[in-house]
Amino acid sequence: MSLVFRPKHIFGETFSSLRRNFLMGFTAITTVAITLFIVGVFSIIVFDIQSVLNSIENQVEIAVYLKDNISDDLKIYIEDEIKEWPEVEEVTFISKDQALERFKTQNEGSDILKEIQGNPLPASFEIRLKDPQKIEQVALRFVDKDGGNIEGVDEVIYGRNYVKKLFSITAVTGTIALLIIIILVLATMVLIFNTIRLSIYARRKEIEVMKLVGATNWYVRAPFLFEGSFEGFIGGGIAVLLLYFLNRFLLIKGETALVETMRIKNLALLGTDNVIIFIYLAIIVIGILIGLLSSGFALRRYLKV
Amino acid sequence: MSLVFRPKHIFGETFSSLRRNFLMGFTAITTVAITLFIVGVFSIIVFDIQSVLNSIENQVEIAVYLKDNISDDLKIYIEDEIKEWPEVEEVTFISKDQALERFKTQNEGSDILKEIQGNPLPASFEIRLKDPQKIEQVALRFVDKDGGNIEGVDEVIYGRNYVKKLFSITAVTGTIALLIIIILVLATMVLIFNTIRLSIYARRKEIEVMKLVGATNWYVRAPFLFEGSFEGFIGGGIAVLLLYFLNRFLLIKGETALVETMRIKNLALLGTDNVIIFIYLAIIVIGILIGLLSSGFALRRYLKV
Amino acid sequence: MNMIEFRNVSKIYENDSAALKDINLVIKKGEFVFMVGPSGSGKSTFIKLLIKEISSTTGTIFIAGRNICNLKNNRIPQLRRNIGCIFQDYKLLSDRTVFENIAFALEVIGKPNYIIKAQVPQVLKLVGLYNKMDSLPHQLSGGEQQRVCIARAFVNRPPILLADEPTGNLDPATSEGIMKLLSRINLIGTTVVMATHEKSIVNAMRRRVVELEDGIIIRDQKRGVYGS
Amino acid sequence: MNMIEFRNVSKIYENDSAALKDINLVIKKGEFVFMVGPSGSGKSTFIKLLIKEISSTTGTIFIAGRNICNLKNNRIPQLRRNIGCIFQDYKLLSDRTVFENIAFALEVIGKPNYIIKAQVPQVLKLVGLYNKMDSLPHQLSGGEQQRVCIARAFVNRPPILLADEPTGNLDPATSEGIMKLLSRINLIGTTVVMATHEKSIVNAMRRRVVELEDGIIIRDQKRGVYGS
Ligand SMILES: Nc1ncnc2c1ncn2[C@@H]1O[C@H](COP(=O)(O)OP(=O)(O)OP(=O)(O)O)[C@@H](O)[C@H]1O
Ligand SMILES: Nc1ncnc2c1ncn2[C@@H]1O[C@H](COP(=O)(O)OP(=O)(O)OP(=O)(O)O)[C@@H](O)[C@H]1O
Ligand SMILES: [Mg+2]
Ligand SMILES: [Mg+2]
């Protein structure tokens, strides 16, 4: 035990061992690199799919169209009322003029614009909720006891069925994605463990001899553990590099398309949250940990000499 | 060479070798099973995403709204004209009554229905194209020389910008998905090759001894090749089983949601094309081939004794 | 007839150590030759060249009149099947039982099962390991492993038998038994080359002795003893 | 002082073969003992028990007065560092050079680098392998490998030296050198137990001889010869 920490021993052994057992070190490193690369790619994709779905969810709004003849007092009263509801994230008033303006931009160049005379569009409140799941509950507040709309409100639109289905899709894909990531990480661990175990198996005789010559378990183990973590680190580093290039030359194009067409913000690469940095770090940390633990576990049975 | 085919030798060797080298057989099989399982899951997901995108693409239609005062002759003339265009897959006439009917179903229970008096909705042709990419080209045929619509047509709607962006998304995701599948398959091959190579490395001394005792290359190789394919077969079989259960208890729920919400047909599991059977078969065939080739390659350097 | 012939054979290993230097030697069919010499003098190298475990650096080697230096790779197994070899480090298949190890040498040359089932126990009795038939090599003592290797080498009655220190781990009584066996095998016409350190054996047999030192033949005597 | 004591020790391997049966034996500090007996009689088993490579089935073994049968796992390395062992199958680390193999035995007990650098070449000269320092085990002849194993066993001057057929692959001259070395080591107080088949060596040395047969001690003679 007193000899556990002999840095020269540990580092020296690791590098000369990597040199001597090139094939096995190489194999372990490529296995770590490949599996973690796949986990990384998958995480980015899952994260982006979830972002797209969330952003669609969040775009779900309640539009409250007002009657043209609504009084200013009533309008302000309704607006204040809405603002006080705790479920509401944001409420925006769109005047008749703004509505026309927006319609014109959206239909720019279309023939329909020629036919619009005056301003047929109503003013409206657009309400975004903190939790889109409460949408029905909130929308129903604009309905009075008789089943009609409350005073001053012409129509309330929020697409009930569409919303329900959307939620069921995001729930299902969310579960599937999470499960698949878990399966992938477990699979990665098994694959790396398999490789490291085989490479230790190929060296079982050497371990036996070391023990017979009087080495303590820790003396034998330390270089293997360090070698395992080192392989994990290098493998993880390679995975990060591969991922970086894949991102740079491929995935970022996909995300750019998403941003342009659907105005989705919170993406893995283009988002402001640095999710990708977190993924990079996680890959390296996981690599080191799996390398370390795999070596430790795989060694156990050969140390019993 | 004359001793290559000795079935008893090959089969006997394989099974006693799997028994003796349990650890290595086990490792190879789990590696094959896990990697091919991941490839399988990914193929199903990619296939379904492509299906969703294709189906969205195909739902892109041109709606040609007719003036209320259009004569029957003119209507029939336009309809015949459209039907003759080679790009057109299908054209459906929606009369004013049908349009109202459809609007009512879509907005069932909504207050808006109460306020509809008479039938404000126009009759229309809905045109689906064989190749959705030609949509703009076709839509422009309803525009006359002066830039207005041709006689009898009130408005032509097909969301030009939306369509363009949609195509750019499907193109990008298509490329990404294909590349990822290729990367995955290559990665799988490397991982399986790594494992089999390590397990053969651990047995290099045995191979050397066999050769020194007078065994031909083929005599040594045959059981290893058979063992490799056998491990690939069993691993592939396990991957198919895992995939089957994953499909049955998880993915099929996702697909059911897709079918219900978006009416998407051509899915991996629920489609009529038996894509999933093809995936199952491919996994097993790939498993056997990779097992066979990996053993063959890994053996080469140890046979040079 | 010349069974084995070395013409100006040298072997220099990768790290520039010259194990054999310009060896010229003829061994006739049916001869019994002892190779003696200090540790590291090149005895094992001599034997390894004969089964083409390694290739000579220069010179040519003939076995039964045939140059084995330009043998195609796919002809090597044929060569090895005609030479029984007792390896200094035994070279047993560690994942097979004693029976399977010996059977392997017969399977390789395509002997049918019934012959294998008859011959293996017989040869095991000869080396005194009949009751260890189902043991794995690591379950055997050093001498027992050596005897398995001996049994494997002559189970298929090869015309040439190479023995690299076949008695290094055997007690005098067992050694004597093995030497009697080798003499009997030699009597029926098998050419035997045996590398050994055991003075008493060489002296008792009075056969041809070739002495190596530093890769050079320093003595070649018809009816020699260990140490001139 | 009793250095090694066996009390009613039996060893029965997993496959029910009894290698040692009810052995009682005392070896005093500074003694030199030959273990002789036919192949498979239990000599190596005796030695493996002492370094706890295997455990006895029944009975107790004392080394320097200490019962090693109930030694905790983490105390075993300590035991092995005090016993130099020449293994019958050498047990060299195949991916290290000769120098590194011997250095390893010193590193394990925490010897500083400058001592290692001084002692290893010295011991290599003793066994005549100074110029093979950088070779890997597979680049050595059988006898050279055996000498590396011998060098490793006594490089750290252990109080007990176990030698399992240390001269099995050595020519008479080299053997004699090794035996002189062992005698010298013995003279400075090291207890030596040596399993051997070599009649001439045992007869020349005239030390205590313990003869095993089928796992039973059939002779224990103060100044014995090989074969009573
Ligand atoms: N693979 C190799 N690479 C480099 N040198 C080698 C190799 N094999 C053997 N040698 C060297 O060649 C010389 C002769 O070796 P060889 O094995 O032929 O000796 P030997 O006569 O069989 O000795 P012993 O009686 O100890 O077995 C030795 O010095 C050895 O170190
Ligand atoms: N691991 C094992 N499992 C089962 N049986 C074994 C094992 N090791 C040794 N034996 C048996 O125990 C007996 C004694 O073996 P041991 O190695 O002690 O003999 P030995 O006296 O050293 O013989 P040799 O001189 O041939 O080396 C032998 O019959 C051997 O087959
Ligand atoms: Mg030799
Ligand atoms: Mg022994």
PDB file of N, CA, C and O in Angstrom, chain A residues 3 6 8-9 13 16 19-21 203 205-217 219 305, chain D residues 51-53 76-78 80-81 87 91-96 100 104-105 107-111 113 152:
ATOM      1  N   LEU A   3       3.320   1.726  -1.527  1.00  0.00           N
ATOM      2  CA  LEU A   3       3.963   1.953  -2.811  1.00  0.00           C
ATOM      3  C   LEU A   3       2.981   2.353  -3.886  1.00  0.00           C
ATOM      4  O   LEU A   3       3.287   2.332  -5.059  1.00  0.00           O
ATOM      5  N   ARG A   6       3.648   5.925  -6.993  1.00  0.00           N
ATOM      6  CA  ARG A   6       4.984   6.135  -7.513  1.00  0.00           C
ATOM      7  C   ARG A   6       4.824   6.649  -8.935  1.00  0.00           C
ATOM      8  O   ARG A   6       4.778   5.869  -9.882  1.00  0.00           O
ATOM      9  N   LYS A   8       6.506   7.901 -11.242  1.00  0.00           N
ATOM     10  CA  LYS A   8       7.399   7.442 -12.300  1.00  0.00           C
ATOM     11  C   LYS A   8       6.972   6.046 -12.765  1.00  0.00           C
ATOM     12  O   LYS A   8       6.893   5.752 -13.943  1.00  0.00           O
ATOM     13  N   HIS A   9       6.701   5.200 -11.775  1.00  0.00           N
ATOM     14  CA  HIS A   9       6.260   3.839 -12.080  1.00  0.00           C
ATOM     15  C   HIS A   9       5.008   3.873 -12.941  1.00  0.00           C
ATOM     16  O   HIS A   9       4.940   3.270 -14.011  1.00  0.00           O
ATOM     17  N   GLU A  13       5.303   3.077 -16.792  1.00  0.00           N
ATOM     18  CA  GLU A  13       4.681   1.817 -17.192  1.00  0.00           C
ATOM     19  C   GLU A  13       3.653   2.037 -18.287  1.00  0.00           C
ATOM     20  O   GLU A  13       3.590   1.307 -19.257  1.00  0.00           O
ATOM     21  N   SER A  16       5.328   2.869 -21.670  1.00  0.00           N
ATOM     22  CA  SER A  16       6.043   1.753 -22.285  1.00  0.00           C
ATOM     23  C   SER A  16       5.055   0.639 -22.609  1.00  0.00           C
ATOM     24  O   SER A  16       5.205  -0.069 -23.586  1.00  0.00           O
ATOM     25  N   ARG A  19       3.368   1.387 -25.802  1.00  0.00           N
ATOM     26  CA  ARG A  19       4.286   1.137 -26.900  1.00  0.00           C
ATOM     27  C   ARG A  19       4.369  -0.363 -27.195  1.00  0.00           C
ATOM     28  O   ARG A  19       4.256  -0.805 -28.320  1.00  0.00           O
ATOM     29  N   ARG A  20       4.516  -1.142 -26.111  1.00  0.00           N
ATOM     30  CA  ARG A  20       4.658  -2.587 -26.291  1.00  0.00           C
ATOM     31  C   ARG A  20       3.389  -3.220 -26.802  1.00  0.00           C
ATOM     32  O   ARG A  20       3.408  -4.122 -27.622  1.00  0.00           O
ATOM     33  N   ASN A  21       2.255  -2.793 -26.241  1.00  0.00           N
ATOM     34  CA  ASN A  21       0.991  -3.410 -26.634  1.00  0.00           C
ATOM     35  C   ASN A  21       0.222  -2.466 -27.533  1.00  0.00           C
ATOM     36  O   ASN A  21      -0.918  -2.102 -27.281  1.00  0.00           O
ATOM     37  N   ARG A 203      -3.334 -10.160 -21.514  1.00  0.00           N
ATOM     38  CA  ARG A 203      -2.142  -9.932 -20.713  1.00  0.00           C
ATOM     39  C   ARG A 203      -2.241 -10.591 -19.337  1.00  0.00           C
ATOM     40  O   ARG A 203      -1.490 -10.248 -18.422  1.00  0.00           O
ATOM     41  N   LYS A 205      -1.359 -13.454 -18.241  1.00  0.00           N
ATOM     42  CA  LYS A 205      -0.147 -14.146 -17.805  1.00  0.00           C
ATOM     43  C   LYS A 205       0.828 -13.161 -17.183  1.00  0.00           C
ATOM     44  O   LYS A 205       1.472 -13.456 -16.172  1.00  0.00           O
ATOM     45  N   GLU A 206       0.958 -11.999 -17.816  1.00  0.00           N
ATOM     46  CA  GLU A 206       1.885 -10.995 -17.299  1.00  0.00           C
ATOM     47  C   GLU A 206       1.461 -10.571 -15.888  1.00  0.00           C
ATOM     48  O   GLU A 206       2.297 -10.395 -15.005  1.00  0.00           O
ATOM     49  N   ILE A 207       0.164 -10.389 -15.722  1.00  0.00           N
ATOM     50  CA  ILE A 207      -0.326  -9.974 -14.401  1.00  0.00           C
ATOM     51  C   ILE A 207       0.007 -11.036 -13.377  1.00  0.00           C
ATOM     52  O   ILE A 207       0.474 -10.742 -12.264  1.00  0.00           O
ATOM     53  N   GLU A 208      -0.203 -12.295 -13.741  1.00  0.00           N
ATOM     54  CA  GLU A 208       0.078 -13.391 -12.829  1.00  0.00           C
ATOM     55  C   GLU A 208       1.557 -13.371 -12.420  1.00  0.00           C
ATOM     56  O   GLU A 208       1.885 -13.486 -11.241  1.00  0.00           O
ATOM     57  N   VAL A 209       2.419 -13.198 -13.422  1.00  0.00           N
ATOM     58  CA  VAL A 209       3.853 -13.186 -13.115  1.00  0.00           C
ATOM     59  C   VAL A 209       4.205 -12.035 -12.176  1.00  0.00           C
ATOM     60  O   VAL A 209       4.925 -12.212 -11.194  1.00  0.00           O
ATOM     61  N   MET A 210       3.659 -10.866 -12.463  1.00  0.00           N
ATOM     62  CA  MET A 210       3.953  -9.727 -11.575  1.00  0.00           C
ATOM     63  C   MET A 210       3.579 -10.046 -10.146  1.00  0.00           C
ATOM     64  O   MET A 210       4.330  -9.778  -9.208  1.00  0.00           O
ATOM     65  N   LYS A 211       2.402 -10.641  -9.974  1.00  0.00           N
ATOM     66  CA  LYS A 211       1.966 -10.955  -8.616  1.00  0.00           C
ATOM     67  C   LYS A 211       2.893 -11.981  -7.985  1.00  0.00           C
ATOM     68  O   LYS A 211       3.215 -11.903  -6.801  1.00  0.00           O
ATOM     69  N   LEU A 212       3.332 -12.962  -8.772  1.00  0.00           N
ATOM     70  CA  LEU A 212       4.184 -14.010  -8.200  1.00  0.00           C
ATOM     71  C   LEU A 212       5.553 -13.470  -7.813  1.00  0.00           C
ATOM     72  O   LEU A 212       6.229 -14.040  -6.950  1.00  0.00           O
ATOM     73  N   VAL A 213       5.961 -12.382  -8.434  1.00  0.00           N
ATOM     74  CA  VAL A 213       7.256 -11.818  -8.105  1.00  0.00           C
ATOM     75  C   VAL A 213       7.140 -10.885  -6.900  1.00  0.00           C
ATOM     76  O   VAL A 213       8.135 -10.366  -6.408  1.00  0.00           O
ATOM     77  N   GLY A 214       5.920 -10.692  -6.399  1.00  0.00           N
ATOM     78  CA  GLY A 214       5.769  -9.945  -5.166  1.00  0.00           C
ATOM     79  C   GLY A 214       5.128  -8.583  -5.298  1.00  0.00           C
ATOM     80  O   GLY A 214       5.153  -7.790  -4.360  1.00  0.00           O
ATOM     81  N   ALA A 215       4.528  -8.289  -6.476  1.00  0.00           N
ATOM     82  CA  ALA A 215       3.877  -6.987  -6.634  1.00  0.00           C
ATOM     83  C   ALA A 215       2.554  -6.984  -5.883  1.00  0.00           C
ATOM     84  O   ALA A 215       1.843  -7.985  -5.864  1.00  0.00           O
ATOM     85  N   THR A 216       2.231  -5.860  -5.247  1.00  0.00           N
ATOM     86  CA  THR A 216       0.928  -5.733  -4.598  1.00  0.00           C
ATOM     87  C   THR A 216      -0.122  -5.523  -5.670  1.00  0.00           C
ATOM     88  O   THR A 216       0.179  -5.150  -6.800  1.00  0.00           O
ATOM     89  N   ASN A 217      -1.387  -5.729  -5.270  1.00  0.00           N
ATOM     90  CA  ASN A 217      -2.465  -5.507  -6.228  1.00  0.00           C
ATOM     91  C   ASN A 217      -2.413  -4.086  -6.783  1.00  0.00           C
ATOM     92  O   ASN A 217      -2.594  -3.873  -7.977  1.00  0.00           O
ATOM     93  N   TYR A 219       0.121  -2.108  -7.017  1.00  0.00           N
ATOM     94  CA  TYR A 219       1.281  -1.884  -7.870  1.00  0.00           C
ATOM     95  C   TYR A 219       1.000  -2.367  -9.289  1.00  0.00           C
ATOM     96  O   TYR A 219       1.401  -1.747 -10.262  1.00  0.00           O
ATOM     97  N   VAL A 305      -4.175 -13.908  -7.665  1.00  0.00           N
ATOM     98  CA  VAL A 305      -3.131 -14.934  -7.777  1.00  0.00           C
ATOM     99  C   VAL A 305      -2.388 -15.009  -6.451  1.00  0.00           C
ATOM    100  O   VAL A 305      -1.962 -13.978  -5.949  1.00  0.00           O
TER     101      VAL A 305
ATOM    102  N   ILE D  51       5.239 -20.259  -1.901  1.00  0.00           N
ATOM    103  CA  ILE D  51       5.007 -18.860  -2.298  1.00  0.00           C
ATOM    104  C   ILE D  51       3.520 -18.584  -2.447  1.00  0.00           C
ATOM    105  O   ILE D  51       3.110 -17.551  -2.964  1.00  0.00           O
ATOM    106  N   LYS D  52       2.706 -19.514  -1.961  1.00  0.00           N
ATOM    107  CA  LYS D  52       1.248 -19.355  -2.000  1.00  0.00           C
ATOM    108  C   LYS D  52       0.734 -19.099  -3.419  1.00  0.00           C
ATOM    109  O   LYS D  52      -0.245 -18.376  -3.608  1.00  0.00           O
ATOM    110  N   GLU D  53       1.409 -19.683  -4.412  1.00  0.00           N
ATOM    111  CA  GLU D  53       0.836 -19.658  -5.763  1.00  0.00           C
ATOM    112  C   GLU D  53      -0.426 -20.519  -5.748  1.00  0.00           C
ATOM    113  O   GLU D  53      -1.398 -20.250  -6.442  1.00  0.00           O
ATOM    114  N   ILE D  76       0.289 -11.263   1.186  1.00  0.00           N
ATOM    115  CA  ILE D  76       1.002 -12.212   0.321  1.00  0.00           C
ATOM    116  C   ILE D  76       2.189 -11.580  -0.401  1.00  0.00           C
ATOM    117  O   ILE D  76       3.269 -12.159  -0.434  1.00  0.00           O
ATOM    118  N   PRO D  77       2.035 -10.366  -0.968  1.00  0.00           N
ATOM    119  CA  PRO D  77       3.196  -9.778  -1.649  1.00  0.00           C
ATOM    120  C   PRO D  77       4.414  -9.692  -0.721  1.00  0.00           C
ATOM    121  O   PRO D  77       5.543  -9.999  -1.135  1.00  0.00           O
ATOM    122  N   GLN D  78       4.176  -9.325   0.539  1.00  0.00           N
ATOM    123  CA  GLN D  78       5.256  -9.246   1.508  1.00  0.00           C
ATOM    124  C   GLN D  78       5.988 -10.586   1.613  1.00  0.00           C
ATOM    125  O   GLN D  78       7.218 -10.654   1.598  1.00  0.00           O
ATOM    126  N   ARG D  80       6.099 -12.981  -0.636  1.00  0.00           N
ATOM    127  CA  ARG D  80       6.815 -13.325  -1.874  1.00  0.00           C
ATOM    128  C   ARG D  80       8.095 -12.520  -2.053  1.00  0.00           C
ATOM    129  O   ARG D  80       9.030 -12.974  -2.706  1.00  0.00           O
ATOM    130  N   ARG D  81       8.124 -11.333  -1.485  1.00  0.00           N
ATOM    131  CA  ARG D  81       9.337 -10.522  -1.630  1.00  0.00           C
ATOM    132  C   ARG D  81      10.487 -11.071  -0.802  1.00  0.00           C
ATOM    133  O   ARG D  81      11.637 -10.715  -1.022  1.00  0.00           O
ATOM    134  N   PHE D  87      11.349 -20.356 -11.236  1.00  0.00           N
ATOM    135  CA  PHE D  87      10.215 -21.169 -11.650  1.00  0.00           C
ATOM    136  C   PHE D  87      10.642 -22.168 -12.720  1.00  0.00           C
ATOM    137  O   PHE D  87      11.495 -21.878 -13.555  1.00  0.00           O
ATOM    138  N   LYS D  91       8.528 -18.116 -16.177  1.00  0.00           N
ATOM    139  CA  LYS D  91       7.621 -17.010 -15.885  1.00  0.00           C
ATOM    140  C   LYS D  91       8.284 -15.646 -16.053  1.00  0.00           C
ATOM    141  O   LYS D  91       8.306 -14.825 -15.132  1.00  0.00           O
ATOM    142  N   LEU D  92       8.792 -15.392 -17.244  1.00  0.00           N
ATOM    143  CA  LEU D  92       9.323 -14.055 -17.524  1.00  0.00           C
ATOM    144  C   LEU D  92       8.201 -13.181 -18.088  1.00  0.00           C
ATOM    145  O   LEU D  92       7.247 -13.691 -18.673  1.00  0.00           O
ATOM    146  N   LEU D  93       8.323 -11.887 -17.876  1.00  0.00           N
ATOM    147  CA  LEU D  93       7.367 -10.958 -18.472  1.00  0.00           C
ATOM    148  C   LEU D  93       7.732 -10.812 -19.946  1.00  0.00           C
ATOM    149  O   LEU D  93       8.775 -10.266 -20.286  1.00  0.00           O
ATOM    150  N   SER D  94       6.838 -11.323 -20.821  1.00  0.00           N
ATOM    151  CA  SER D  94       7.235 -11.486 -22.216  1.00  0.00           C
ATOM    152  C   SER D  94       7.357 -10.170 -22.957  1.00  0.00           C
ATOM    153  O   SER D  94       7.930 -10.115 -24.027  1.00  0.00           O
ATOM    154  N   ASP D  95       6.789  -9.098 -22.390  1.00  0.00           N
ATOM    155  CA  ASP D  95       6.883  -7.851 -23.140  1.00  0.00           C
ATOM    156  C   ASP D  95       7.941  -6.911 -22.565  1.00  0.00           C
ATOM    157  O   ASP D  95       7.946  -5.732 -22.866  1.00  0.00           O
ATOM    158  N   ARG D  96       8.832  -7.465 -21.733  1.00  0.00           N
ATOM    159  CA  ARG D  96       9.911  -6.636 -21.192  1.00  0.00           C
ATOM    160  C   ARG D  96      11.265  -7.252 -21.502  1.00  0.00           C
ATOM    161  O   ARG D  96      11.391  -8.460 -21.614  1.00  0.00           O
ATOM    162  N   GLU D 100      14.669  -5.203 -17.819  1.00  0.00           N
ATOM    163  CA  GLU D 100      13.421  -4.799 -17.180  1.00  0.00           C
ATOM    164  C   GLU D 100      12.820  -5.916 -16.342  1.00  0.00           C
ATOM    165  O   GLU D 100      12.241  -5.678 -15.278  1.00  0.00           O
ATOM    166  N   PHE D 104      12.273  -5.348 -12.458  1.00  0.00           N
ATOM    167  CA  PHE D 104      10.917  -5.387 -11.911  1.00  0.00           C
ATOM    168  C   PHE D 104      10.891  -5.933 -10.488  1.00  0.00           C
ATOM    169  O   PHE D 104      10.201  -5.408  -9.616  1.00  0.00           O
ATOM    170  N   ALA D 105      11.677  -6.987 -10.260  1.00  0.00           N
ATOM    171  CA  ALA D 105      11.699  -7.596  -8.922  1.00  0.00           C
ATOM    172  C   ALA D 105      12.238  -6.614  -7.882  1.00  0.00           C
ATOM    173  O   ALA D 105      11.881  -6.696  -6.702  1.00  0.00           O
ATOM    174  N   GLU D 107      12.008  -3.115  -8.341  1.00  0.00           N
ATOM    175  CA  GLU D 107      11.044  -2.011  -8.279  1.00  0.00           C
ATOM    176  C   GLU D 107       9.914  -2.344  -7.323  1.00  0.00           C
ATOM    177  O   GLU D 107       9.472  -1.521  -6.539  1.00  0.00           O
ATOM    178  N   VAL D 108       9.473  -3.588  -7.407  1.00  0.00           N
ATOM    179  CA  VAL D 108       8.344  -4.036  -6.611  1.00  0.00           C
ATOM    180  C   VAL D 108       8.591  -3.827  -5.115  1.00  0.00           C
ATOM    181  O   VAL D 108       7.673  -3.518  -4.354  1.00  0.00           O
ATOM    182  N   ILE D 109       9.830  -3.998  -4.677  1.00  0.00           N
ATOM    183  CA  ILE D 109      10.087  -3.788  -3.255  1.00  0.00           C
ATOM    184  C   ILE D 109      10.558  -2.360  -2.977  1.00  0.00           C
ATOM    185  O   ILE D 109      11.033  -2.052  -1.889  1.00  0.00           O
ATOM    186  N   GLY D 110      10.367  -1.485  -3.996  1.00  0.00           N
ATOM    187  CA  GLY D 110      10.578  -0.070  -3.752  1.00  0.00           C
ATOM    188  C   GLY D 110      12.029   0.371  -3.758  1.00  0.00           C
ATOM    189  O   GLY D 110      12.365   1.421  -3.217  1.00  0.00           O
ATOM    190  N   LYS D 111      12.907  -0.410  -4.376  1.00  0.00           N
ATOM    191  CA  LYS D 111      14.315  -0.013  -4.430  1.00  0.00           C
ATOM    192  C   LYS D 111      14.467   1.198  -5.345  1.00  0.00           C
ATOM    193  O   LYS D 111      13.851   1.243  -6.418  1.00  0.00           O
ATOM    194  N   ASN D 113      16.029   3.915  -8.012  1.00  0.00           N
ATOM    195  CA  ASN D 113      16.539   3.698  -9.352  1.00  0.00           C
ATOM    196  C   ASN D 113      18.053   3.466  -9.414  1.00  0.00           C
ATOM    197  O   ASN D 113      18.537   2.632 -10.170  1.00  0.00           O
ATOM    198  N   ARG D 152      16.783 -13.096 -11.591  1.00  0.00           N
ATOM    199  CA  ARG D 152      15.690 -12.364 -10.952  1.00  0.00           C
ATOM    200  C   ARG D 152      15.442 -12.873  -9.541  1.00  0.00           C
ATOM    201  O   ARG D 152      15.115 -12.119  -8.640  1.00  0.00           O
TER     202      ARG D 152
END
